[in-house]
Short mmCIF file of C-alpha atoms and ligand atoms in Angstrom, two decimals:
data_model
loop_
_atom_site.label_atom_id
_atom_site.label_comp_id
_atom_site.label_asym_id
_atom_site.label_seq_id
_atom_site.Cartn_x
_atom_site.Cartn_y
_atom_site.Cartn_z
CA UNK A 1 154.39 -26.08 -53.45
CA UNK A 2 153.06 -23.82 -56.19
CA UNK A 3 152.08 -26.84 -58.31
CA UNK A 4 150.09 -28.54 -55.60
CA UNK A 5 148.43 -25.24 -54.79
CA UNK A 6 147.36 -24.93 -58.40
CA UNK A 7 146.00 -28.45 -58.67
CA UNK A 8 144.29 -27.94 -55.33
CA UNK A 9 142.66 -24.88 -56.79
CA UNK A 10 141.60 -26.72 -59.93
CA UNK A 11 140.08 -29.48 -57.84
CA UNK A 12 138.23 -26.93 -55.77
CA UNK A 13 136.97 -25.11 -58.83
CA UNK A 14 135.63 -28.23 -60.51
CA UNK A 15 133.84 -29.19 -57.31
CA UNK A 16 132.35 -25.73 -57.22
CA UNK A 17 131.33 -26.00 -60.85
CA UNK A 18 129.63 -29.30 -60.26
CA UNK A 19 127.82 -27.86 -57.29
CA UNK A 20 126.70 -24.85 -59.34
CA UNK A 21 125.50 -27.07 -62.20
CA UNK A 22 123.50 -29.27 -59.84
CA UNK A 23 121.95 -26.25 -58.27
CA UNK A 24 121.08 -24.73 -61.61
CA UNK A 25 119.45 -27.99 -62.63
CA UNK A 26 117.41 -28.00 -59.46
CA UNK A 27 116.46 -24.36 -59.89
CA UNK A 28 115.17 -25.03 -63.43
CA UNK A 29 113.29 -28.14 -62.36
CA UNK A 30 111.72 -26.27 -59.44
CA UNK A 31 110.37 -23.69 -61.88
CA UNK A 32 108.29 -26.40 -63.53
CA UNK A 33 107.47 -28.36 -60.40
CA UNK A 34 104.40 -26.29 -59.62
CA UNK A 35 102.86 -26.38 -63.10
CA UNK A 36 103.63 -30.06 -63.48
CA UNK A 37 102.02 -31.03 -60.22
CA UNK A 38 105.19 -32.44 -58.69
CA UNK A 39 104.60 -30.96 -55.24
CA UNK A 40 102.35 -32.45 -52.60
CA UNK A 41 101.76 -32.12 -48.88
CA UNK A 42 102.18 -34.67 -46.12
CA UNK A 43 100.71 -34.30 -42.65
CA UNK A 44 102.52 -35.11 -39.41
CA UNK A 45 100.25 -35.83 -36.41
CA UNK A 46 100.46 -33.70 -33.28
CA UNK A 47 99.13 -35.41 -30.17
CA UNK A 48 98.25 -34.74 -26.53
CA UNK A 49 99.22 -36.71 -23.42
CA UNK A 50 96.41 -39.20 -24.07
CA UNK A 51 97.66 -39.85 -27.59
CA UNK A 52 94.68 -38.09 -29.14
CA UNK A 53 95.14 -36.15 -32.35
CA UNK A 54 95.29 -32.39 -31.71
CA UNK A 55 96.51 -31.38 -35.15
CA UNK A 56 98.73 -31.96 -38.13
CA UNK A 57 101.71 -30.04 -39.45
CA UNK A 58 101.64 -29.84 -43.23
CA UNK A 59 105.03 -30.42 -44.82
CA UNK A 60 105.75 -29.97 -48.51
CA UNK A 61 107.29 -32.71 -50.65
CA UNK A 62 108.79 -32.58 -54.12
CA UNK A 63 109.13 -35.65 -56.28
CA UNK A 64 111.01 -34.58 -59.38
CA UNK A 65 110.87 -37.01 -62.33
CA UNK A 66 114.43 -36.02 -63.31
CA UNK A 67 116.05 -35.59 -59.91
CA UNK A 68 114.07 -37.92 -57.66
CA UNK A 69 112.72 -36.96 -54.23
CA UNK A 70 114.24 -33.75 -52.88
CA UNK A 71 114.04 -32.63 -49.26
CA UNK A 72 112.35 -29.29 -48.45
CA UNK A 73 115.46 -28.50 -46.39
CA UNK A 74 117.20 -28.37 -49.77
CA UNK A 75 114.64 -26.78 -52.10
CA UNK A 76 112.93 -24.25 -49.80
CA UNK A 77 116.17 -22.21 -49.47
CA UNK A 78 116.50 -22.24 -53.27
CA UNK A 79 112.88 -21.17 -53.63
CA UNK A 80 113.57 -18.34 -51.19
CA UNK A 81 116.67 -17.13 -53.04
CA UNK A 82 115.00 -17.21 -56.45
CA UNK A 83 111.64 -15.74 -55.46
CA UNK A 84 109.88 -18.99 -56.31
CA UNK A 85 108.79 -19.14 -52.68
CA UNK A 86 105.96 -16.72 -53.53
CA UNK A 87 104.01 -19.06 -55.84
CA UNK A 88 105.21 -22.11 -53.89
CA UNK A 89 104.06 -20.67 -50.57
CA UNK A 90 100.72 -19.70 -52.08
CA UNK A 91 100.25 -23.20 -53.42
CA UNK A 92 101.07 -24.74 -50.02
CA UNK A 93 98.56 -22.45 -48.28
CA UNK A 94 95.85 -23.14 -50.82
CA UNK A 95 96.41 -26.89 -50.78
CA UNK A 96 96.52 -27.05 -46.95
CA UNK A 97 93.32 -25.01 -46.66
CA UNK A 98 91.53 -27.11 -49.28
CA UNK A 99 92.46 -30.21 -47.29
CA UNK A 100 91.42 -28.66 -43.99
CA UNK A 101 88.09 -27.60 -45.46
CA UNK A 102 87.47 -31.19 -46.67
CA UNK A 103 88.29 -32.52 -43.20
CA UNK A 104 86.03 -29.91 -41.59
CA UNK A 105 83.06 -30.28 -43.93
CA UNK A 106 83.18 -33.78 -45.35
CA UNK A 107 85.20 -36.08 -43.09
CA UNK A 108 84.63 -34.49 -39.70
CA UNK A 109 87.32 -33.74 -37.13
CA UNK A 110 87.53 -35.27 -33.64
CA UNK A 111 86.81 -33.02 -30.65
CA UNK A 112 90.47 -33.18 -29.65
CA UNK A 113 91.55 -31.63 -32.98
CA UNK A 114 92.69 -28.03 -32.74
CA UNK A 115 94.52 -27.00 -35.88
CA UNK A 116 96.34 -27.65 -39.09
CA UNK A 117 99.74 -25.99 -39.10
CA UNK A 118 101.29 -24.41 -42.19
CA UNK A 119 104.91 -23.25 -42.40
CA UNK A 120 105.32 -19.65 -43.50
CA UNK A 121 108.62 -18.51 -44.95
CA UNK A 122 109.96 -15.11 -43.78
CA UNK A 123 109.84 -13.97 -47.39
CA UNK A 124 106.12 -14.73 -47.60
CA UNK A 125 105.33 -13.11 -44.30
CA UNK A 126 107.21 -9.91 -45.13
CA UNK A 127 105.18 -9.28 -48.29
CA UNK A 128 102.97 -6.26 -48.04
CA UNK A 129 99.94 -8.19 -49.26
CA UNK A 130 100.40 -11.16 -46.89
CA UNK A 131 97.17 -10.50 -44.99
CA UNK A 132 95.19 -10.17 -48.23
CA UNK A 133 96.77 -13.35 -49.53
CA UNK A 134 95.64 -15.31 -46.50
CA UNK A 135 92.21 -13.73 -46.67
CA UNK A 136 91.94 -14.74 -50.33
CA UNK A 137 92.82 -18.35 -49.52
CA UNK A 138 90.31 -18.46 -46.65
CA UNK A 139 87.55 -16.98 -48.82
CA UNK A 140 88.16 -19.13 -51.85
CA UNK A 141 88.43 -22.40 -49.92
CA UNK A 142 85.65 -21.65 -47.43
CA UNK A 143 87.81 -23.01 -44.61
CA UNK A 144 87.09 -22.24 -40.95
CA UNK A 145 90.22 -20.21 -40.17
CA UNK A 146 89.93 -20.87 -36.44
CA UNK A 147 91.63 -24.21 -37.13
CA UNK A 148 94.50 -22.71 -39.08
CA UNK A 149 97.85 -22.35 -37.32
CA UNK A 150 100.65 -20.45 -39.03
CA UNK A 151 104.20 -21.42 -38.05
CA UNK A 152 106.58 -18.50 -38.13
CA UNK A 153 110.13 -18.17 -36.88
CA UNK A 154 111.64 -15.90 -34.26
CA UNK A 155 113.80 -14.12 -36.79
CA UNK A 156 110.75 -12.75 -38.63
CA UNK A 157 109.46 -11.00 -35.57
CA UNK A 158 112.31 -8.64 -34.85
CA UNK A 159 112.63 -7.09 -38.31
CA UNK A 160 109.96 -4.43 -38.17
CA UNK A 161 107.99 -5.13 -35.07
CA UNK A 162 105.18 -2.66 -35.80
CA UNK A 163 104.44 -4.01 -39.26
CA UNK A 164 104.75 -7.57 -38.00
CA UNK A 165 102.35 -6.96 -35.12
CA UNK A 166 99.82 -5.23 -37.40
CA UNK A 167 99.75 -8.22 -39.75
CA UNK A 168 99.47 -10.69 -36.93
CA UNK A 169 96.62 -8.84 -35.23
CA UNK A 170 94.75 -8.52 -38.52
CA UNK A 171 95.01 -12.28 -39.02
CA UNK A 172 94.21 -13.11 -35.42
CA UNK A 173 91.08 -11.04 -35.90
CA UNK A 174 90.11 -13.54 -38.61
CA UNK A 175 90.60 -16.41 -36.16
CA UNK A 176 94.08 -17.54 -37.15
CA UNK A 177 96.61 -18.74 -34.58
CA UNK A 178 100.36 -18.37 -34.59
CA UNK A 179 103.07 -20.72 -33.39
CA UNK A 180 106.75 -19.94 -33.16
CA UNK A 181 108.68 -22.67 -34.93
CA UNK A 182 112.14 -23.89 -33.88
CA UNK A 183 111.77 -21.94 -30.66
CA UNK A 184 114.99 -21.44 -28.74
CA UNK A 185 117.29 -21.46 -31.75
CA UNK A 186 116.89 -17.82 -32.76
CA UNK A 187 116.76 -14.53 -30.95
CA UNK A 188 117.01 -14.74 -27.21
CA UNK A 189 115.31 -11.42 -26.50
CA UNK A 190 111.87 -12.51 -25.47
CA UNK A 191 110.33 -9.21 -24.60
CA UNK A 192 108.78 -8.74 -28.04
CA UNK A 193 106.84 -11.95 -27.64
CA UNK A 194 104.58 -10.31 -25.08
CA UNK A 195 103.30 -7.81 -27.58
CA UNK A 196 102.29 -10.29 -30.25
CA UNK A 197 99.17 -12.44 -30.54
CA UNK A 198 100.88 -15.80 -30.18
CA UNK A 199 99.27 -19.08 -29.35
CA UNK A 200 102.08 -21.60 -29.05
CA UNK A 201 105.82 -22.19 -28.88
CA UNK A 202 107.32 -25.17 -30.67
CA UNK A 203 110.42 -26.37 -28.85
CA UNK A 204 113.05 -27.14 -31.43
CA UNK A 205 114.00 -30.76 -31.90
CA UNK A 206 117.69 -30.07 -31.23
CA UNK A 207 116.83 -29.57 -27.54
CA UNK A 208 114.73 -32.72 -27.43
CA UNK A 209 117.56 -34.67 -29.01
CA UNK A 210 119.93 -33.71 -26.20
CA UNK A 211 117.45 -33.82 -23.35
CA UNK A 212 118.68 -37.11 -21.90
CA UNK A 213 122.42 -36.36 -22.01
CA UNK A 214 122.82 -32.63 -21.78
CA UNK A 215 121.68 -30.96 -18.54
CA UNK A 216 121.72 -27.61 -20.38
CA UNK A 217 119.08 -28.76 -22.84
CA UNK A 218 116.94 -30.00 -20.00
CA UNK A 219 117.24 -26.62 -18.29
CA UNK A 220 116.48 -24.72 -21.50
CA UNK A 221 113.32 -26.73 -22.07
CA UNK A 222 112.35 -26.29 -18.46
CA UNK A 223 112.78 -22.53 -18.78
CA UNK A 224 110.84 -22.36 -22.04
CA UNK A 225 107.95 -24.27 -20.49
CA UNK A 226 107.70 -22.12 -17.37
CA UNK A 227 108.01 -18.96 -19.42
CA UNK A 228 105.27 -20.17 -21.76
CA UNK A 229 103.02 -20.90 -18.78
CA UNK A 230 103.66 -17.44 -17.42
CA UNK A 231 102.74 -15.91 -20.79
CA UNK A 232 99.74 -18.22 -21.18
CA UNK A 233 101.13 -19.84 -24.30
CA UNK A 234 100.89 -23.50 -25.22
CA UNK A 235 104.03 -25.51 -25.83
CA UNK A 236 104.57 -28.40 -28.19
CA UNK A 237 107.76 -30.45 -28.44
CA UNK A 238 108.83 -31.48 -31.93
CA UNK A 239 111.12 -34.28 -32.98
CA UNK A 240 110.07 -36.57 -30.12
CA UNK A 241 111.54 -39.99 -30.96
CA UNK A 242 111.28 -42.04 -27.78
CA UNK A 243 108.93 -42.82 -24.93
CA UNK A 244 111.71 -41.69 -22.59
CA UNK A 245 111.68 -38.21 -24.14
CA UNK A 246 107.89 -38.06 -23.89
CA UNK A 247 108.05 -38.95 -20.19
CA UNK A 248 110.66 -36.33 -19.36
CA UNK A 249 108.71 -33.70 -21.27
CA UNK A 250 105.42 -34.45 -19.58
CA UNK A 251 107.12 -34.48 -16.16
CA UNK A 252 108.15 -30.85 -16.76
CA UNK A 253 104.76 -29.76 -18.06
CA UNK A 254 104.81 -30.22 -21.84
CA UNK A 255 101.80 -32.19 -22.98
CA UNK A 256 101.79 -31.70 -26.73
CA UNK A 257 104.03 -33.75 -28.93
CA UNK A 258 105.09 -34.25 -32.52
CA UNK A 259 107.71 -36.69 -33.73
CA UNK A 260 108.59 -40.08 -35.13
CA UNK A 261 107.80 -41.79 -31.80
CA UNK A 262 104.13 -41.01 -32.48
CA UNK A 263 104.06 -40.88 -36.25
CA UNK A 264 106.00 -39.92 -39.35
CA UNK A 265 104.36 -37.44 -41.72
CA UNK A 266 101.42 -39.17 -43.47
CA UNK A 267 100.07 -38.85 -46.99
CA UNK A 268 96.64 -37.27 -47.17
CA UNK A 269 94.77 -40.55 -47.52
CA UNK A 270 96.41 -42.06 -44.45
CA UNK A 271 95.86 -38.82 -42.51
CA UNK A 272 92.19 -38.88 -43.47
CA UNK A 273 91.94 -42.52 -42.39
CA UNK A 274 93.33 -41.58 -38.96
CA UNK A 275 90.55 -39.01 -38.61
CA UNK A 276 87.85 -41.45 -39.64
CA UNK A 277 89.12 -44.14 -37.26
CA UNK A 278 89.79 -41.61 -34.47
CA UNK A 279 93.17 -43.26 -34.21
CA UNK A 280 95.28 -42.88 -31.06
CA UNK A 281 99.02 -42.50 -31.22
P1 C2E B 301 110.37 -27.85 -39.66
O1 C2E B 301 109.28 -26.88 -39.91
O2 C2E B 301 111.15 -27.70 -38.40
O3 C2E B 301 109.70 -29.29 -39.78
C1 C2E B 301 110.04 -30.38 -38.97
C2 C2E B 301 110.93 -31.34 -39.70
O4 C2E B 301 111.32 -32.38 -38.80
C3 C2E B 301 110.25 -32.05 -40.86
O5 C2E B 301 111.24 -32.28 -41.85
C4 C2E B 301 109.82 -33.36 -40.23
O6 C2E B 301 109.61 -34.40 -41.17
C5 C2E B 301 110.99 -33.64 -39.33
N1 C2E B 301 110.66 -34.51 -38.20
C6 C2E B 301 109.46 -34.70 -37.62
N2 C2E B 301 109.53 -35.54 -36.57
C7 C2E B 301 110.83 -35.89 -36.44
C8 C2E B 301 111.56 -36.74 -35.53
O7 C2E B 301 111.01 -37.34 -34.61
N3 C2E B 301 112.90 -36.84 -35.72
C9 C2E B 301 113.54 -36.18 -36.73
N4 C2E B 301 114.86 -36.35 -36.84
N5 C2E B 301 112.90 -35.37 -37.62
C10 C2E B 301 111.56 -35.22 -37.46
P2 C2E B 301 110.98 -31.95 -43.38
O8 C2E B 301 109.59 -32.35 -43.74
O9 C2E B 301 112.12 -32.55 -44.14
O10 C2E B 301 111.06 -30.37 -43.45
C11 C2E B 301 112.26 -29.70 -43.24
C12 C2E B 301 112.05 -28.21 -43.17
O11 C2E B 301 111.62 -27.68 -44.43
C13 C2E B 301 110.95 -27.82 -42.19
O12 C2E B 301 111.44 -27.81 -40.87
C14 C2E B 301 110.60 -26.43 -42.69
O13 C2E B 301 111.50 -25.48 -42.23
C15 C2E B 301 110.77 -26.59 -44.20
N6 C2E B 301 109.44 -26.83 -44.79
C16 C2E B 301 108.76 -27.99 -44.95
N7 C2E B 301 107.57 -27.78 -45.55
C17 C2E B 301 107.47 -26.45 -45.76
C18 C2E B 301 106.47 -25.59 -46.34
O14 C2E B 301 105.39 -26.02 -46.77
N8 C2E B 301 106.75 -24.25 -46.40
C19 C2E B 301 107.93 -23.73 -45.90
N9 C2E B 301 108.13 -22.40 -45.99
N10 C2E B 301 108.88 -24.49 -45.35
C20 C2E B 301 108.66 -25.84 -45.28
CA1 CA B 302 107.51 -26.20 -38.85
CA1 CA B 303 110.44 -26.85 -36.44
CA1 CA B 304 113.57 -26.61 -38.57
#
């Protein structure tokens, strides 16, 4: 029994070592990714009940020459643990605002278009100079900030509610909107929401996934939508993959959608083409 325990341990350790080596490789490569121009943004359409474009969510991509394409679900947590999220997050903001400014000034946006969403990591948001950072990006790109939507998560809001609210109000004052990402998966205490300048709740895709089979998910979405109405917030459903899901959602009062049923995330050229053609989804 002792022998097998030992070999079990050895097996475990070598697996762990391999995992650690892979991670270290990725960490090193991520260090260079920014300087070497390996990151880029893609833009997933957000649409209304008529299929008109109401916005895009910008999503970061990393194509490493050594490691191949790596999902943000994998490298964002590493960036957060190593502090690399600071320059990475700044780059994402700058790139998204440059693109938005081009769409605003050069291409032209359809009347239905409301905002470009950018994901903000808790680490970024909690920095003391977050407001200044955003202001710097707005000033240096010349973007109209009224079409900028920052996606934050529930967890960020409960940390230090006074500091959080102060930052959000300062940014709202500059025209920026806030959406709560992955809504329903985090803190269930909703009282704090009332005291913050929020614009929209994004219903997490895990609820949408279960909507047809699980009566609980249906009820949760129903509750989120009526609560949002009561608080005068918009709601958008993310991860919508079927027409069936769209129909259920609109029957309970959700008329903003994002998901593969409408469109996958698009590269910037394709996204721009959609704007020029006033494409419907
Ligand atoms: P998220 O913010 O919840 O983004 C939505 C994710 O769902 C995206 O994955 C998107 O491609 C995917 N998705 C969209 N529609 C569908 C659908 O119909 N079905 C399914 N199954 N998936 C769908 P992605 O691009 O891999 O991003 C994963 C996560 O990485 C994001 O989740 C976000 O938390 C993080 N992330 C991505 N870009 C950034 C960024 O620029 N900054 C930060 N801080 N985090 C980012
Ligand atoms: Ca998001
Ligand atoms: Ca989300
Ligand atoms: Ca998510």
